[in-house]
C-alpha positions as a Markdown table, in Angstrom:
| # | Residue | x | y | z |
|---|---|---|---|---|
| 1 | Unk | 0.0 | 0.0 | 0.0 |
| 2 | Unk | 1.5 | 3.4 | -1.0 |
| 3 | Unk | 2.1 | 5.9 | 1.8 |
| 4 | Unk | 1.0 | 9.5 | 1.6 |
| 5 | Unk | 3.5 | 12.3 | 2.1 |
| 6 | Unk | 2.2 | 15.1 | 4.3 |
| 7 | Unk | 4.0 | 18.4 | 4.9 |
| 8 | Unk | 3.6 | 19.6 | 8.5 |
| 9 | Unk | 5.4 | 22.6 | 10.1 |
| 10 | Unk | 7.0 | 21.2 | 13.3 |
| 11 | Unk | 9.2 | 24.1 | 14.4 |
| 12 | Unk | 10.1 | 27.7 | 13.7 |
| 13 | Unk | 13.3 | 29.5 | 14.7 |
| 14 | Unk | 12.8 | 31.1 | 18.1 |
| 15 | Unk | 14.2 | 34.6 | 18.5 |
| 16 | Unk | 12.6 | 36.7 | 21.2 |
| 17 | Unk | 12.5 | 40.4 | 21.9 |
| 18 | Unk | 12.3 | 39.7 | 25.7 |
| 19 | Unk | 14.8 | 40.4 | 28.5 |
| 20 | Unk | 15.5 | 36.6 | 28.9 |
| 21 | Unk | 16.7 | 36.5 | 25.3 |
| 22 | Unk | 19.2 | 39.4 | 25.9 |
| 23 | Unk | 20.3 | 37.8 | 29.2 |
| 24 | Unk | 21.1 | 34.4 | 27.6 |
| 25 | Unk | 21.4 | 34.9 | 23.8 |
| 26 | Unk | 23.3 | 31.7 | 23.3 |
| 27 | Unk | 20.1 | 29.8 | 24.1 |
| 28 | Unk | 18.8 | 31.1 | 20.7 |
| 29 | Unk | 21.8 | 31.8 | 18.4 |
| 30 | Unk | 25.6 | 31.9 | 18.4 |
| 31 | Unk | 26.5 | 34.9 | 16.3 |
| 32 | Unk | 29.6 | 36.8 | 15.3 |
| 33 | Unk | 27.5 | 39.8 | 14.2 |
| 34 | Unk | 24.3 | 41.4 | 15.6 |
| 35 | Unk | 20.9 | 39.8 | 15.3 |
| 36 | Unk | 18.3 | 42.6 | 15.7 |
| 37 | Unk | 14.5 | 42.7 | 15.6 |
| 38 | Unk | 12.8 | 44.5 | 12.7 |
| 39 | Unk | 9.8 | 46.4 | 13.9 |
| 40 | Unk | 7.2 | 48.8 | 12.3 |
| 41 | Unk | 7.1 | 50.8 | 15.6 |
| 42 | Unk | 8.7 | 50.5 | 19.0 |
| 43 | Unk | 5.8 | 48.8 | 20.8 |
| 44 | Unk | 5.3 | 46.2 | 18.0 |
| 45 | Unk | 6.4 | 42.6 | 18.0 |
| 46 | Unk | 9.2 | 41.9 | 15.5 |
| 47 | Unk | 8.1 | 41.2 | 12.0 |
| 48 | Unk | 11.4 | 39.7 | 11.1 |
| 49 | Unk | 15.0 | 39.5 | 12.4 |
| 50 | Unk | 18.0 | 41.0 | 10.7 |
| 51 | Unk | 21.3 | 39.3 | 10.7 |
| 52 | Unk | 23.4 | 42.4 | 10.5 |
| 53 | Unk | 26.7 | 42.4 | 8.7 |
| 54 | Unk | 29.1 | 39.7 | 7.6 |
| 55 | Unk | 29.3 | 36.9 | 10.1 |
| 56 | Unk | 28.3 | 33.4 | 11.2 |
| 57 | Unk | 24.9 | 32.8 | 12.8 |
| 58 | Unk | 24.6 | 29.3 | 14.3 |
| 59 | Unk | 21.1 | 28.1 | 15.3 |
| 60 | Unk | 22.2 | 24.7 | 16.7 |
| 61 | Unk | 21.2 | 25.8 | 20.1 |
| 62 | Unk | 19.0 | 24.7 | 23.0 |
| 63 | Unk | 15.9 | 26.6 | 21.7 |
| 64 | Unk | 16.5 | 26.1 | 18.0 |
| 65 | Unk | 18.0 | 22.6 | 17.6 |
| 66 | Unk | 15.6 | 19.9 | 16.2 |
| 67 | Unk | 15.9 | 16.5 | 17.8 |
| 68 | Unk | 15.8 | 14.3 | 14.7 |
| 69 | Unk | 16.5 | 11.3 | 16.9 |
| 70 | Unk | 13.3 | 11.8 | 18.9 |
| 71 | Unk | 11.2 | 12.6 | 15.9 |
| 72 | Unk | 12.4 | 9.4 | 14.2 |
| 73 | Unk | 12.0 | 7.3 | 17.3 |
| 74 | Unk | 8.5 | 8.4 | 18.4 |
| 75 | Unk | 6.9 | 9.2 | 15.0 |
| 76 | Unk | 6.8 | 7.9 | 11.5 |
| 77 | Unk | 8.6 | 11.1 | 10.3 |
| 78 | Unk | 11.6 | 10.2 | 8.1 |
| 79 | Unk | 12.4 | 13.4 | 6.1 |
| 80 | Unk | 12.9 | 17.0 | 7.4 |
| 81 | Unk | 13.1 | 20.2 | 5.3 |
| 82 | Unk | 14.2 | 23.6 | 6.3 |
| 83 | Unk | 12.1 | 26.3 | 4.6 |
| 84 | Unk | 14.0 | 29.5 | 4.7 |
| 85 | Unk | 12.5 | 32.9 | 3.8 |
| 86 | Unk | 15.3 | 35.4 | 3.1 |
| 87 | Unk | 16.1 | 38.8 | 1.6 |
| 88 | Unk | 19.4 | 40.6 | 1.4 |
| 89 | Unk | 23.0 | 39.8 | 0.8 |
| 90 | Unk | 24.2 | 36.5 | -0.7 |
| 91 | Unk | 24.9 | 33.9 | 1.9 |
| 92 | Unk | 25.5 | 30.2 | 2.6 |
| 93 | Unk | 23.7 | 27.8 | 4.9 |
| 94 | Unk | 24.8 | 24.4 | 6.0 |
| 95 | Unk | 23.4 | 21.7 | 8.3 |
| 96 | Unk | 25.0 | 21.0 | 11.6 |
| 97 | Unk | 24.5 | 18.3 | 14.2 |
| 98 | Unk | 25.5 | 17.9 | 17.8 |
| 99 | Unk | 24.9 | 15.7 | 20.8 |
| 100 | Unk | 24.6 | 16.5 | 24.4 |
| 101 | Unk | 28.4 | 16.2 | 24.9 |
| 102 | Unk | 29.4 | 18.4 | 21.9 |
| 103 | Unk | 31.0 | 21.7 | 22.7 |
| 104 | Unk | 30.7 | 22.8 | 19.1 |
| 105 | Unk | 28.3 | 21.5 | 16.4 |
| 106 | Unk | 29.7 | 19.4 | 13.7 |
| 107 | Unk | 29.3 | 20.9 | 10.2 |
| 108 | Unk | 27.9 | 18.6 | 7.5 |
| 109 | Unk | 29.6 | 20.0 | 4.4 |
| 110 | Unk | 27.6 | 17.8 | 2.0 |
| 111 | Unk | 24.4 | 19.6 | 3.2 |
| 112 | Unk | 25.6 | 23.1 | 2.2 |
| 113 | Unk | 23.4 | 25.5 | 0.1 |
| 114 | Unk | 24.1 | 28.9 | -1.4 |
| 115 | Unk | 21.6 | 31.8 | -1.3 |
| 116 | Unk | 21.9 | 34.5 | -4.0 |
| 117 | Unk | 21.7 | 38.2 | -3.1 |
| 118 | Unk | 18.0 | 39.2 | -3.4 |
| 119 | Unk | 16.1 | 42.5 | -3.1 |
| 120 | Unk | 12.8 | 40.6 | -2.9 |
| 121 | Unk | 11.8 | 37.9 | -0.5 |
| 122 | Unk | 13.0 | 34.5 | -1.6 |
| 123 | Unk | 12.2 | 31.0 | -0.4 |
| 124 | Unk | 14.6 | 28.1 | -0.2 |
| 125 | Unk | 13.7 | 24.5 | 0.7 |
| 126 | Unk | 16.9 | 22.9 | 2.0 |
| 127 | Unk | 16.9 | 19.2 | 2.3 |
| 128 | Unk | 19.0 | 18.0 | 5.2 |
| 129 | Unk | 21.7 | 15.3 | 4.8 |
| 130 | Unk | 19.9 | 12.1 | 4.1 |
| 131 | Unk | 22.8 | 9.6 | 4.3 |
| 132 | Unk | 22.7 | 6.4 | 6.3 |
| 133 | Unk | 21.9 | 6.6 | 10.0 |
| 134 | Unk | 24.7 | 5.6 | 12.3 |
| 135 | Unk | 25.3 | 5.9 | 16.0 |
| 136 | Unk | 26.9 | 9.3 | 15.4 |
| 137 | Unk | 23.8 | 10.5 | 13.4 |
| 138 | Unk | 21.5 | 10.2 | 16.4 |
| 139 | Unk | 21.9 | 13.9 | 17.4 |
| 140 | Unk | 20.1 | 17.2 | 17.4 |
| 141 | Unk | 20.4 | 19.0 | 14.1 |
| 142 | Unk | 20.4 | 22.6 | 13.2 |
| 143 | Unk | 21.5 | 25.1 | 10.6 |
| 144 | Unk | 24.4 | 27.6 | 10.4 |
| 145 | Unk | 24.1 | 30.7 | 8.2 |
| 146 | Unk | 27.0 | 32.8 | 7.1 |
| 147 | Unk | 27.5 | 35.8 | 4.8 |
């Protein structure tokens, strides 16, 4: 019997304009350049987040890592896709993975994607590394962005 493929959004990047986010920013992103909210007026919630300037922005963090191991163990989910909406300078993204003992996430070079410079909003569906699962693959996964 054929199986049906269903697309379900299971997570979004979490970036908050709250005191706790400024007190512990490494829970959300490791960045070498500022990550700032884009607002229409001072009291508004951020409409987007600007990754200001050249730098590396690593979202393999406590709040933004995706536990692929748990999704595969407790659900029938087998494929994960990052849908990235972007605008601005050219950049590269690549998949990372880490376990609870990792000090730095491991970069998966074969899952690298390039984003062209864009003055309009673009959408990229990046398919994570889909190689064979091994003991080392049972980790949280995330994405690193650099420009």
